[in-house]
Amino acid sequence: SAVISQKPSRDICQRGTSLTIQCQVDSQVTMMFWYRQQPGQSLTLIATANQGSEATYESGFVIDKFPISRPNLTFSTLTVSNMSPEDSSIYLCSVEDPWSGELFFGEGSRLTVL
Amino acid sequence: DAKTTQPPSMDCAEGRAANLPCNHSTISGNEYVYWYRQIHSQGPQYIIHGLKNNETNEMASLIITEDRKSSTLILPHATLRDTAVYYCIVRVYTGNQFYFGTGTSLTVIP
């Protein structure tokens, strides 16, 4: 199994600022995913981040708002840009075990935008 | 990936079996059924997955109908700690995205 660490675990930010969330995995993985979970809602996939290529964004999410970096096989960042109160959510990083197909999640980063 | 349909909520008495249904009538032949759960404020946790045979592990059993259009997750002896949102997902085995539906909120009652 993979162990995923996310930073920060929570933050309170001002409108109009940007926040970068870091995701560190204890093993090399090909596919990393970023999800958003708004209060009381299910998880929504933001993008898929593969090392060495541009992230692939889901409908409704754009690179200018959620730029993603994937510099190596164990690390990724998601930036939430020009934040508004509507961006208040839990942001989760996840990785796939290529052998079992199982998806592992970090504990999430709880973002509150004032 | 195929879409899934789950009841929004269910209750179960502590110590009894919890049976959580999932409909996936448009599932393709190469798509697996995965179950995850999310306990409040935590990241989702893998429970079990299967293709067409019934599966059992230390956490649960997965029963998939012969036509594969529906499945049931069984928690044999529900405890209060099993109170969570349970998600049924279908996807090709590896290399593709996981799309979460709305899930079933299971409440285990003392």
mmCIF file with all atom_site columns, C-alpha atoms in Angstrom:
data_model
loop_
_atom_site.group_PDB
_atom_site.id
_atom_site.type_symbol
_atom_site.label_atom_id
_atom_site.label_alt_id
_atom_site.label_comp_id
_atom_site.label_asym_id
_atom_site.label_entity_id
_atom_site.label_seq_id
_atom_site.pdbx_PDB_ins_code
_atom_site.Cartn_x
_atom_site.Cartn_y
_atom_site.Cartn_z
_atom_site.occupancy
_atom_site.B_iso_or_equiv
_atom_site.pdbx_formal_charge
_atom_site.auth_seq_id
_atom_site.auth_comp_id
_atom_site.auth_asym_id
_atom_site.auth_atom_id
_atom_site.pdbx_PDB_model_num
ATOM 1   C CA . SER A 1 1   ? 0.000   0.000   0.000   1.00 0.00 ? 1   SER A CA 1
ATOM 2   C CA . ALA A 1 2   ? 1.011   3.595   -0.537  1.00 0.00 ? 2   ALA A CA 1
ATOM 3   C CA . VAL A 1 3   ? 1.310   6.196   2.212   1.00 0.00 ? 3   VAL A CA 1
ATOM 4   C CA . ILE A 1 4   ? 0.368   9.686   1.118   1.00 0.00 ? 4   ILE A CA 1
ATOM 5   C CA . SER A 1 5   ? 1.172   12.879  2.980   1.00 0.00 ? 5   SER A CA 1
ATOM 6   C CA . GLN A 1 6   ? -0.539  16.141  2.177   1.00 0.00 ? 6   GLN A CA 1
ATOM 7   C CA . LYS A 1 7   ? 0.425   19.623  3.293   1.00 0.00 ? 7   LYS A CA 1
ATOM 8   C CA . PRO A 1 8   ? -1.128  21.745  4.603   1.00 0.00 ? 8   PRO A CA 1
ATOM 9   C CA . SER A 1 9   ? -3.771  19.690  6.375   1.00 0.00 ? 9   SER A CA 1
ATOM 10  C CA . ARG A 1 10  ? -5.892  22.813  6.684   1.00 0.00 ? 10  ARG A CA 1
ATOM 11  C CA . ASP A 1 11  ? -5.629  26.508  5.980   1.00 0.00 ? 11  ASP A CA 1
ATOM 12  C CA . ILE A 1 12  ? -7.676  29.660  6.082   1.00 0.00 ? 12  ILE A CA 1
ATOM 13  C CA . CYS A 1 13  ? -7.032  32.017  3.199   1.00 0.00 ? 13  CYS A CA 1
ATOM 14  C CA . GLN A 1 14  ? -8.151  35.403  2.027   1.00 0.00 ? 14  GLN A CA 1
ATOM 15  C CA . ARG A 1 15  ? -10.120 35.945  -1.126  1.00 0.00 ? 15  ARG A CA 1
ATOM 16  C CA . GLY A 1 16  ? -7.935  36.608  -4.171  1.00 0.00 ? 16  GLY A CA 1
ATOM 17  C CA . THR A 1 17  ? -4.872  34.780  -2.886  1.00 0.00 ? 17  THR A CA 1
ATOM 18  C CA . SER A 1 18  ? -3.444  31.446  -4.037  1.00 0.00 ? 18  SER A CA 1
ATOM 19  C CA . LEU A 1 19  ? -2.527  28.325  -2.098  1.00 0.00 ? 19  LEU A CA 1
ATOM 20  C CA . THR A 1 20  ? -0.325  25.426  -3.127  1.00 0.00 ? 20  THR A CA 1
ATOM 21  C CA . ILE A 1 21  ? -1.066  21.976  -1.747  1.00 0.00 ? 21  ILE A CA 1
ATOM 22  C CA . GLN A 1 22  ? 1.706   19.407  -1.693  1.00 0.00 ? 22  GLN A CA 1
ATOM 23  C CA . CYS A 1 23  ? 1.306   15.648  -2.056  1.00 0.00 ? 23  CYS A CA 1
ATOM 24  C CA . GLN A 1 24  ? 4.159   13.290  -1.207  1.00 0.00 ? 24  GLN A CA 1
ATOM 25  C CA . VAL A 1 25  ? 3.970   9.517   -1.758  1.00 0.00 ? 25  VAL A CA 1
ATOM 26  C CA . ASP A 1 26  ? 6.278   6.974   -0.161  1.00 0.00 ? 26  ASP A CA 1
ATOM 27  C CA . SER A 1 27  ? 6.710   5.009   -3.394  1.00 0.00 ? 27  SER A CA 1
ATOM 28  C CA . GLN A 1 28  ? 6.989   5.741   -7.104  1.00 0.00 ? 28  GLN A CA 1
ATOM 29  C CA . VAL A 1 29  ? 3.636   5.893   -8.846  1.00 0.00 ? 29  VAL A CA 1
ATOM 30  C CA . THR A 1 30  ? 2.620   6.651   -12.383 1.00 0.00 ? 30  THR A CA 1
ATOM 31  C CA . MET A 1 31  ? -0.861  8.057   -11.945 1.00 0.00 ? 31  MET A CA 1
ATOM 32  C CA . MET A 1 32  ? -1.801  10.686  -9.378  1.00 0.00 ? 32  MET A CA 1
ATOM 33  C CA . PHE A 1 33  ? -5.218  12.227  -9.082  1.00 0.00 ? 33  PHE A CA 1
ATOM 34  C CA . TRP A 1 34  ? -6.502  15.388  -7.465  1.00 0.00 ? 34  TRP A CA 1
ATOM 35  C CA . TYR A 1 35  ? -10.047 15.515  -6.125  1.00 0.00 ? 35  TYR A CA 1
ATOM 36  C CA . ARG A 1 36  ? -12.203 18.207  -4.586  1.00 0.00 ? 36  ARG A CA 1
ATOM 37  C CA . GLN A 1 37  ? -14.875 17.517  -2.001  1.00 0.00 ? 37  GLN A CA 1
ATOM 38  C CA . GLN A 1 38  ? -17.176 20.407  -1.278  1.00 0.00 ? 38  GLN A CA 1
ATOM 39  C CA . PRO A 1 39  ? -19.057 20.441  2.042   1.00 0.00 ? 39  PRO A CA 1
ATOM 40  C CA . GLY A 1 40  ? -21.584 17.608  2.210   1.00 0.00 ? 40  GLY A CA 1
ATOM 41  C CA . GLN A 1 41  ? -20.787 16.441  -1.317  1.00 0.00 ? 41  GLN A CA 1
ATOM 42  C CA . SER A 1 42  ? -19.098 13.513  -2.981  1.00 0.00 ? 42  SER A CA 1
ATOM 43  C CA . LEU A 1 43  ? -15.621 13.610  -4.476  1.00 0.00 ? 43  LEU A CA 1
ATOM 44  C CA . THR A 1 44  ? -15.146 15.353  -7.818  1.00 0.00 ? 44  THR A CA 1
ATOM 45  C CA . LEU A 1 45  ? -12.110 14.577  -9.932  1.00 0.00 ? 45  LEU A CA 1
ATOM 46  C CA . ILE A 1 46  ? -10.176 17.722  -10.819 1.00 0.00 ? 46  ILE A CA 1
ATOM 47  C CA . ALA A 1 47  ? -7.329  16.308  -12.878 1.00 0.00 ? 47  ALA A CA 1
ATOM 48  C CA . THR A 1 48  ? -4.986  13.422  -13.523 1.00 0.00 ? 48  THR A CA 1
ATOM 49  C CA . ALA A 1 49  ? -1.279  14.156  -13.155 1.00 0.00 ? 49  ALA A CA 1
ATOM 50  C CA . ASN A 1 50  ? 1.206   11.866  -14.840 1.00 0.00 ? 50  ASN A CA 1
ATOM 51  C CA . GLN A 1 51  ? 4.936   12.449  -14.512 1.00 0.00 ? 51  GLN A CA 1
ATOM 52  C CA . GLY A 1 52  ? 6.506   13.975  -17.572 1.00 0.00 ? 52  GLY A CA 1
ATOM 53  C CA . SER A 1 53  ? 3.327   15.225  -19.180 1.00 0.00 ? 53  SER A CA 1
ATOM 54  C CA . GLU A 1 54  ? 0.752   17.947  -18.771 1.00 0.00 ? 54  GLU A CA 1
ATOM 55  C CA . ALA A 1 55  ? -2.053  17.247  -16.347 1.00 0.00 ? 55  ALA A CA 1
ATOM 56  C CA . THR A 1 56  ? -5.373  16.209  -17.848 1.00 0.00 ? 56  THR A CA 1
ATOM 57  C CA . TYR A 1 57  ? -8.260  18.276  -16.504 1.00 0.00 ? 57  TYR A CA 1
ATOM 58  C CA . GLU A 1 58  ? -11.861 17.198  -16.118 1.00 0.00 ? 58  GLU A CA 1
ATOM 59  C CA . SER A 1 59  ? -14.736 19.201  -17.486 1.00 0.00 ? 59  SER A CA 1
ATOM 60  C CA . GLY A 1 60  ? -15.263 22.341  -15.434 1.00 0.00 ? 60  GLY A CA 1
ATOM 61  C CA . PHE A 1 61  ? -11.670 22.607  -14.245 1.00 0.00 ? 61  PHE A CA 1
ATOM 62  C CA . VAL A 1 62  ? -8.971  24.644  -16.023 1.00 0.00 ? 62  VAL A CA 1
ATOM 63  C CA . ILE A 1 63  ? -5.231  24.925  -15.718 1.00 0.00 ? 63  ILE A CA 1
ATOM 64  C CA . ASP A 1 64  ? -5.267  28.651  -14.989 1.00 0.00 ? 64  ASP A CA 1
ATOM 65  C CA . LYS A 1 65  ? -7.371  28.076  -11.891 1.00 0.00 ? 65  LYS A CA 1
ATOM 66  C CA . PHE A 1 66  ? -5.812  24.775  -10.739 1.00 0.00 ? 66  PHE A CA 1
ATOM 67  C CA . PRO A 1 67  ? -2.235  24.538  -12.038 1.00 0.00 ? 67  PRO A CA 1
ATOM 68  C CA . ILE A 1 68  ? -0.620  21.192  -11.241 1.00 0.00 ? 68  ILE A CA 1
ATOM 69  C CA . SER A 1 69  ? 3.007   20.176  -11.153 1.00 0.00 ? 69  SER A CA 1
ATOM 70  C CA . ARG A 1 70  ? 4.361   16.617  -11.254 1.00 0.00 ? 70  ARG A CA 1
ATOM 71  C CA . PRO A 1 71  ? 8.152   16.910  -11.147 1.00 0.00 ? 71  PRO A CA 1
ATOM 72  C CA . ASN A 1 72  ? 8.817   13.254  -10.268 1.00 0.00 ? 72  ASN A CA 1
ATOM 73  C CA . LEU A 1 73  ? 7.145   9.932   -9.512  1.00 0.00 ? 73  LEU A CA 1
ATOM 74  C CA . THR A 1 74  ? 6.615   10.627  -5.805  1.00 0.00 ? 74  THR A CA 1
ATOM 75  C CA . PHE A 1 75  ? 5.474   14.245  -5.651  1.00 0.00 ? 75  PHE A CA 1
ATOM 76  C CA . SER A 1 76  ? 2.814   16.586  -6.989  1.00 0.00 ? 76  SER A CA 1
ATOM 77  C CA . THR A 1 77  ? 1.384   19.985  -6.183  1.00 0.00 ? 77  THR A CA 1
ATOM 78  C CA . LEU A 1 78  ? -2.021  21.528  -6.811  1.00 0.00 ? 78  LEU A CA 1
ATOM 79  C CA . THR A 1 79  ? -2.415  25.290  -6.681  1.00 0.00 ? 79  THR A CA 1
ATOM 80  C CA . VAL A 1 80  ? -5.789  26.896  -6.101  1.00 0.00 ? 80  VAL A CA 1
ATOM 81  C CA . SER A 1 81  ? -5.460  30.315  -7.719  1.00 0.00 ? 81  SER A CA 1
ATOM 82  C CA . ASN A 1 82  ? -7.296  33.575  -7.116  1.00 0.00 ? 82  ASN A CA 1
ATOM 83  C CA . MET A 1 83  ? -9.433  31.943  -4.475  1.00 0.00 ? 83  MET A CA 1
ATOM 84  C CA . SER A 1 84  ? -13.034 32.774  -3.699  1.00 0.00 ? 84  SER A CA 1
ATOM 85  C CA . PRO A 1 85  ? -15.298 31.443  -0.924  1.00 0.00 ? 85  PRO A CA 1
ATOM 86  C CA . GLU A 1 86  ? -16.667 28.909  -3.438  1.00 0.00 ? 86  GLU A CA 1
ATOM 87  C CA . ASP A 1 87  ? -13.253 27.223  -3.415  1.00 0.00 ? 87  ASP A CA 1
ATOM 88  C CA . SER A 1 88  ? -13.692 26.261  0.234   1.00 0.00 ? 88  SER A CA 1
ATOM 89  C CA . SER A 1 89  ? -13.397 22.486  0.085   1.00 0.00 ? 89  SER A CA 1
ATOM 90  C CA . ILE A 1 90  ? -11.312 19.521  1.008   1.00 0.00 ? 90  ILE A CA 1
ATOM 91  C CA . TYR A 1 91  ? -8.700  18.806  -1.657  1.00 0.00 ? 91  TYR A CA 1
ATOM 92  C CA . LEU A 1 92  ? -7.495  15.209  -1.824  1.00 0.00 ? 92  LEU A CA 1
ATOM 93  C CA . CYS A 1 93  ? -4.526  13.656  -3.517  1.00 0.00 ? 93  CYS A CA 1
ATOM 94  C CA . SER A 1 94  ? -4.692  10.028  -4.543  1.00 0.00 ? 94  SER A CA 1
ATOM 95  C CA . VAL A 1 95  ? -2.524  7.473   -6.303  1.00 0.00 ? 95  VAL A CA 1
ATOM 96  C CA . GLU A 1 96  ? -3.196  4.199   -8.009  1.00 0.00 ? 96  GLU A CA 1
ATOM 97  C CA . ASP A 1 97  ? -1.465  0.932   -7.194  1.00 0.00 ? 97  ASP A CA 1
ATOM 98  C CA . PRO A 1 98  ? -0.766  -0.363  -10.719 1.00 0.00 ? 98  PRO A CA 1
ATOM 99  C CA . TRP A 1 99  ? -0.805  -3.990  -9.579  1.00 0.00 ? 99  TRP A CA 1
ATOM 100 C CA . SER A 1 100 ? -4.094  -4.060  -7.681  1.00 0.00 ? 100 SER A CA 1
ATOM 101 C CA . GLY A 1 101 ? -5.878  -1.128  -9.292  1.00 0.00 ? 101 GLY A CA 1
ATOM 102 C CA . GLU A 1 102 ? -6.569  0.141   -5.787  1.00 0.00 ? 102 GLU A CA 1
ATOM 103 C CA . LEU A 1 103 ? -6.720  3.865   -5.178  1.00 0.00 ? 103 LEU A CA 1
ATOM 104 C CA . PHE A 1 104 ? -5.040  5.298   -2.078  1.00 0.00 ? 104 PHE A CA 1
ATOM 105 C CA . PHE A 1 105 ? -5.894  8.684   -0.638  1.00 0.00 ? 105 PHE A CA 1
ATOM 106 C CA . GLY A 1 106 ? -4.194  11.247  1.479   1.00 0.00 ? 106 GLY A CA 1
ATOM 107 C CA . GLU A 1 107 ? -6.061  12.700  4.445   1.00 0.00 ? 107 GLU A CA 1
ATOM 108 C CA . GLY A 1 108 ? -6.888  15.802  2.471   1.00 0.00 ? 108 GLY A CA 1
ATOM 109 C CA . SER A 1 109 ? -6.279  19.523  2.776   1.00 0.00 ? 109 SER A CA 1
ATOM 110 C CA . ARG A 1 110 ? -9.212  21.465  4.193   1.00 0.00 ? 110 ARG A CA 1
ATOM 111 C CA . LEU A 1 111 ? -9.293  24.936  2.681   1.00 0.00 ? 111 LEU A CA 1
ATOM 112 C CA . THR A 1 112 ? -11.473 27.761  3.951   1.00 0.00 ? 112 THR A CA 1
ATOM 113 C CA . VAL A 1 113 ? -11.599 30.975  1.941   1.00 0.00 ? 113 VAL A CA 1
ATOM 114 C CA . LEU A 1 114 ? -12.871 34.107  3.663   1.00 0.00 ? 114 LEU A CA 1
ATOM 115 C CA . ASP B 2 1   ? -16.811 4.414   -17.255 1.00 0.00 ? 1   ASP B CA 1
ATOM 116 C CA . ALA B 2 2   ? -20.241 3.108   -16.354 1.00 0.00 ? 2   ALA B CA 1
ATOM 117 C CA . LYS B 2 3   ? -22.510 5.086   -14.087 1.00 0.00 ? 3   LYS B CA 1
ATOM 118 C CA . THR B 2 4   ? -23.637 3.683   -10.735 1.00 0.00 ? 4   THR B CA 1
ATOM 119 C CA . THR B 2 5   ? -26.810 4.214   -8.726  1.00 0.00 ? 5   THR B CA 1
ATOM 120 C CA . GLN B 2 6   ? -26.981 3.801   -4.951  1.00 0.00 ? 6   GLN B CA 1
ATOM 121 C CA . PRO B 2 7   ? -29.634 4.606   -2.347  1.00 0.00 ? 7   PRO B CA 1
ATOM 122 C CA . PRO B 2 8   ? -28.752 7.865   -0.594  1.00 0.00 ? 8   PRO B CA 1
ATOM 123 C CA . SER B 2 9   ? -29.012 6.471   2.933   1.00 0.00 ? 9   SER B CA 1
ATOM 124 C CA . MET B 2 10  ? -29.519 3.305   4.955   1.00 0.00 ? 10  MET B CA 1
ATOM 125 C CA . ASP B 2 11  ? -29.682 2.278   8.593   1.00 0.00 ? 11  ASP B CA 1
ATOM 126 C CA . CYS B 2 12  ? -28.466 -0.966  10.104  1.00 0.00 ? 12  CYS B CA 1
ATOM 127 C CA . ALA B 2 13  ? -28.636 -2.327  13.647  1.00 0.00 ? 13  ALA B CA 1
ATOM 128 C CA . GLU B 2 14  ? -25.326 -2.955  15.328  1.00 0.00 ? 14  GLU B CA 1
ATOM 129 C CA . GLY B 2 15  ? -24.273 -6.607  15.010  1.00 0.00 ? 15  GLY B CA 1
ATOM 130 C CA . ARG B 2 16  ? -26.521 -7.252  12.051  1.00 0.00 ? 16  ARG B CA 1
ATOM 131 C CA . ALA B 2 17  ? -25.416 -7.608  8.436   1.00 0.00 ? 17  ALA B CA 1
ATOM 132 C CA . ALA B 2 18  ? -25.442 -4.437  6.367   1.00 0.00 ? 18  ALA B CA 1
ATOM 133 C CA . ASN B 2 19  ? -26.349 -5.014  2.729   1.00 0.00 ? 19  ASN B CA 1
ATOM 134 C CA . LEU B 2 20  ? -25.566 -2.070  0.461   1.00 0.00 ? 20  LEU B CA 1
ATOM 135 C CA . PRO B 2 21  ? -26.886 -2.314  -3.106  1.00 0.00 ? 21  PRO B CA 1
ATOM 136 C CA . CYS B 2 22  ? -25.434 -0.768  -6.242  1.00 0.00 ? 22  CYS B CA 1
ATOM 137 C CA . ASN B 2 23  ? -26.873 -0.671  -9.728  1.00 0.00 ? 23  ASN B CA 1
ATOM 138 C CA . HIS B 2 24  ? -24.486 -0.536  -12.688 1.00 0.00 ? 24  HIS B CA 1
ATOM 139 C CA . SER B 2 25  ? -26.635 -1.658  -15.586 1.00 0.00 ? 25  SER B CA 1
ATOM 140 C CA . THR B 2 26  ? -24.326 -0.198  -18.262 1.00 0.00 ? 26  THR B CA 1
ATOM 141 C CA . ILE B 2 27  ? -21.175 -1.907  -17.035 1.00 0.00 ? 27  ILE B CA 1
ATOM 142 C CA . SER B 2 28  ? -18.821 -3.157  -19.730 1.00 0.00 ? 28  SER B CA 1
ATOM 143 C CA . GLY B 2 29  ? -17.210 -6.571  -19.829 1.00 0.00 ? 29  GLY B CA 1
ATOM 144 C CA . ASN B 2 30  ? -13.795 -5.259  -18.811 1.00 0.00 ? 30  ASN B CA 1
ATOM 145 C CA . GLU B 2 31  ? -14.970 -3.024  -15.972 1.00 0.00 ? 31  GLU B CA 1
ATOM 146 C CA . TYR B 2 32  ? -14.487 -3.954  -12.347 1.00 0.00 ? 32  TYR B CA 1
ATOM 147 C CA . VAL B 2 33  ? -16.728 -3.030  -9.418  1.00 0.00 ? 33  VAL B CA 1
ATOM 148 C CA . TYR B 2 34  ? -14.916 -1.238  -6.599  1.00 0.00 ? 34  TYR B CA 1
ATOM 149 C CA . TRP B 2 35  ? -16.218 -0.273  -3.174  1.00 0.00 ? 35  TRP B CA 1
ATOM 150 C CA . TYR B 2 36  ? -14.780 2.478   -1.020  1.00 0.00 ? 36  TYR B CA 1
ATOM 151 C CA . ARG B 2 37  ? -15.971 4.109   2.147   1.00 0.00 ? 37  ARG B CA 1
ATOM 152 C CA . GLN B 2 38  ? -15.351 7.491   3.677   1.00 0.00 ? 38  GLN B CA 1
ATOM 153 C CA . ILE B 2 39  ? -15.595 8.013   7.381   1.00 0.00 ? 39  ILE B CA 1
ATOM 154 C CA . HIS B 2 40  ? -16.260 11.601  8.299   1.00 0.00 ? 40  HIS B CA 1
ATOM 155 C CA . SER B 2 41  ? -13.356 13.970  7.537   1.00 0.00 ? 41  SER B CA 1
ATOM 156 C CA . GLN B 2 42  ? -11.041 11.179  6.387   1.00 0.00 ? 42  GLN B CA 1
ATOM 157 C CA . GLY B 2 43  ? -9.791  10.156  2.938   1.00 0.00 ? 43  GLY B CA 1
ATOM 158 C CA . PRO B 2 44  ? -11.739 7.341   1.263   1.00 0.00 ? 44  PRO B CA 1
ATOM 159 C CA . GLN B 2 45  ? -10.693 3.816   2.179   1.00 0.00 ? 45  GLN B CA 1
ATOM 160 C CA . TYR B 2 46  ? -10.629 0.829   -0.158  1.00 0.00 ? 46  TYR B CA 1
ATOM 161 C CA . ILE B 2 47  ? -12.920 -2.035  0.831   1.00 0.00 ? 47  ILE B CA 1
ATOM 162 C CA . ILE B 2 48  ? -13.077 -4.604  -1.946  1.00 0.00 ? 48  ILE B CA 1
ATOM 163 C CA . HIS B 2 49  ? -13.363 -5.065  -5.697  1.00 0.00 ? 49  HIS B CA 1
ATOM 164 C CA . GLY B 2 50  ? -14.415 -7.747  -8.165  1.00 0.00 ? 50  GLY B CA 1
ATOM 165 C CA . LEU B 2 51  ? -15.068 -8.528  -11.811 1.00 0.00 ? 51  LEU B CA 1
ATOM 166 C CA . LYS B 2 52  ? -17.737 -11.231 -11.928 1.00 0.00 ? 52  LYS B CA 1
ATOM 167 C CA . ASN B 2 53  ? -17.072 -13.691 -9.143  1.00 0.00 ? 53  ASN B CA 1
ATOM 168 C CA . ASN B 2 54  ? -18.137 -13.059 -5.581  1.00 0.00 ? 54  ASN B CA 1
ATOM 169 C CA . GLU B 2 55  ? -15.298 -11.810 -3.423  1.00 0.00 ? 55  GLU B CA 1
ATOM 170 C CA . THR B 2 56  ? -14.644 -11.830 0.316   1.00 0.00 ? 56  THR B CA 1
ATOM 171 C CA . ASN B 2 57  ? -11.956 -10.271 2.453   1.00 0.00 ? 57  ASN B CA 1
ATOM 172 C CA . GLU B 2 58  ? -11.521 -9.396  6.108   1.00 0.00 ? 58  GLU B CA 1
ATOM 173 C CA . MET B 2 59  ? -13.723 -6.339  5.786   1.00 0.00 ? 59  MET B CA 1
ATOM 174 C CA . ALA B 2 60  ? -16.623 -7.378  3.582   1.00 0.00 ? 60  ALA B CA 1
ATOM 175 C CA . SER B 2 61  ? -18.136 -9.564  0.901   1.00 0.00 ? 61  SER B CA 1
ATOM 176 C CA . LEU B 2 62  ? -19.032 -8.470  -2.610  1.00 0.00 ? 62  LEU B CA 1
ATOM 177 C CA . ILE B 2 63  ? -21.853 -10.228 -4.421  1.00 0.00 ? 63  ILE B CA 1
ATOM 178 C CA . ILE B 2 64  ? -22.122 -9.499  -8.161  1.00 0.00 ? 64  ILE B CA 1
ATOM 179 C CA . THR B 2 65  ? -25.173 -10.693 -10.069 1.00 0.00 ? 65  THR B CA 1
ATOM 180 C CA . GLU B 2 66  ? -24.667 -13.082 -12.953 1.00 0.00 ? 66  GLU B CA 1
ATOM 181 C CA . ASP B 2 67  ? -25.529 -10.400 -15.528 1.00 0.00 ? 67  ASP B CA 1
ATOM 182 C CA . ARG B 2 68  ? -23.184 -7.990  -13.660 1.00 0.00 ? 68  ARG B CA 1
ATOM 183 C CA . LYS B 2 69  ? -25.756 -5.228  -13.733 1.00 0.00 ? 69  LYS B CA 1
ATOM 184 C CA . SER B 2 70  ? -25.849 -4.898  -9.967  1.00 0.00 ? 70  SER B CA 1
ATOM 185 C CA . SER B 2 71  ? -23.885 -5.797  -6.875  1.00 0.00 ? 71  SER B CA 1
ATOM 186 C CA . THR B 2 72  ? -24.224 -5.840  -3.110  1.00 0.00 ? 72  THR B CA 1
ATOM 187 C CA . LEU B 2 73  ? -21.626 -5.034  -0.512  1.00 0.00 ? 73  LEU B CA 1
ATOM 188 C CA . ILE B 2 74  ? -22.134 -7.004  2.683   1.00 0.00 ? 74  ILE B CA 1
ATOM 189 C CA . LEU B 2 75  ? -20.687 -6.003  6.038   1.00 0.00 ? 75  LEU B CA 1
ATOM 190 C CA . PRO B 2 76  ? -21.404 -9.216  7.984   1.00 0.00 ? 76  PRO B CA 1
ATOM 191 C CA . HIS B 2 77  ? -21.532 -7.797  11.513  1.00 0.00 ? 77  HIS B CA 1
ATOM 192 C CA . ALA B 2 78  ? -21.882 -4.039  11.401  1.00 0.00 ? 78  ALA B CA 1
ATOM 193 C CA . THR B 2 79  ? -20.323 -1.994  14.187  1.00 0.00 ? 79  THR B CA 1
ATOM 194 C CA . LEU B 2 80  ? -20.712 1.667   15.070  1.00 0.00 ? 80  LEU B CA 1
ATOM 195 C CA . ARG B 2 81  ? -17.348 2.303   13.393  1.00 0.00 ? 81  ARG B CA 1
ATOM 196 C CA . ASP B 2 82  ? -18.836 1.199   10.076  1.00 0.00 ? 82  ASP B CA 1
ATOM 197 C CA . THR B 2 83  ? -20.951 4.355   9.988   1.00 0.00 ? 83  THR B CA 1
ATOM 198 C CA . ALA B 2 84  ? -19.682 6.047   6.825   1.00 0.00 ? 84  ALA B CA 1
ATOM 199 C CA . VAL B 2 85  ? -20.511 6.949   3.229   1.00 0.00 ? 85  VAL B CA 1
ATOM 200 C CA . TYR B 2 86  ? -20.040 3.949   0.936   1.00 0.00 ? 86  TYR B CA 1
ATOM 201 C CA . TYR B 2 87  ? -19.183 4.469   -2.722  1.00 0.00 ? 87  TYR B CA 1
ATOM 202 C CA . CYS B 2 88  ? -19.631 1.947   -5.525  1.00 0.00 ? 88  CYS B CA 1
ATOM 203 C CA . ILE B 2 89  ? -17.442 2.645   -8.568  1.00 0.00 ? 89  ILE B CA 1
ATOM 204 C CA . VAL B 2 90  ? -16.981 0.830   -11.845 1.00 0.00 ? 90  VAL B CA 1
ATOM 205 C CA . ARG B 2 91  ? -13.872 1.262   -13.934 1.00 0.00 ? 91  ARG B CA 1
ATOM 206 C CA . VAL B 2 92  ? -11.426 -0.544  -16.133 1.00 0.00 ? 92  VAL B CA 1
ATOM 207 C CA . TYR B 2 93  ? -8.888  -2.344  -13.939 1.00 0.00 ? 93  TYR B CA 1
ATOM 208 C CA . THR B 2 94  ? -5.966  0.055   -14.074 1.00 0.00 ? 94  THR B CA 1
ATOM 209 C CA . GLY B 2 95  ? -4.859  3.158   -15.836 1.00 0.00 ? 95  GLY B CA 1
ATOM 210 C CA . ASN B 2 96  ? -8.121  5.026   -15.764 1.00 0.00 ? 96  ASN B CA 1
ATOM 211 C CA . GLN B 2 97  ? -9.811  7.557   -13.576 1.00 0.00 ? 97  GLN B CA 1
ATOM 212 C CA . PHE B 2 98  ? -12.087 6.816   -10.620 1.00 0.00 ? 98  PHE B CA 1
ATOM 213 C CA . TYR B 2 99  ? -15.341 8.751   -10.764 1.00 0.00 ? 99  TYR B CA 1
ATOM 214 C CA . PHE B 2 100 ? -17.281 8.817   -7.509  1.00 0.00 ? 100 PHE B CA 1
ATOM 215 C CA . GLY B 2 101 ? -21.068 8.875   -7.429  1.00 0.00 ? 101 GLY B CA 1
ATOM 216 C CA . THR B 2 102 ? -23.165 10.194  -4.576  1.00 0.00 ? 102 THR B CA 1
ATOM 217 C CA . GLY B 2 103 ? -22.743 7.063   -2.424  1.00 0.00 ? 103 GLY B CA 1
ATOM 218 C CA . THR B 2 104 ? -24.843 5.597   0.380   1.00 0.00 ? 104 THR B CA 1
ATOM 219 C CA . SER B 2 105 ? -24.671 7.073   3.863   1.00 0.00 ? 105 SER B CA 1
ATOM 220 C CA . LEU B 2 106 ? -24.815 4.087   6.222   1.00 0.00 ? 106 LEU B CA 1
ATOM 221 C CA . THR B 2 107 ? -25.714 4.690   9.838   1.00 0.00 ? 107 THR B CA 1
ATOM 222 C CA . VAL B 2 108 ? -25.192 1.825   12.266  1.00 0.00 ? 108 VAL B CA 1
ATOM 223 C CA . ILE B 2 109 ? -27.602 2.133   15.164  1.00 0.00 ? 109 ILE B CA 1
ATOM 224 C CA . PRO B 2 110 ? -26.777 0.840   18.649  1.00 0.00 ? 110 PRO B CA 1
#
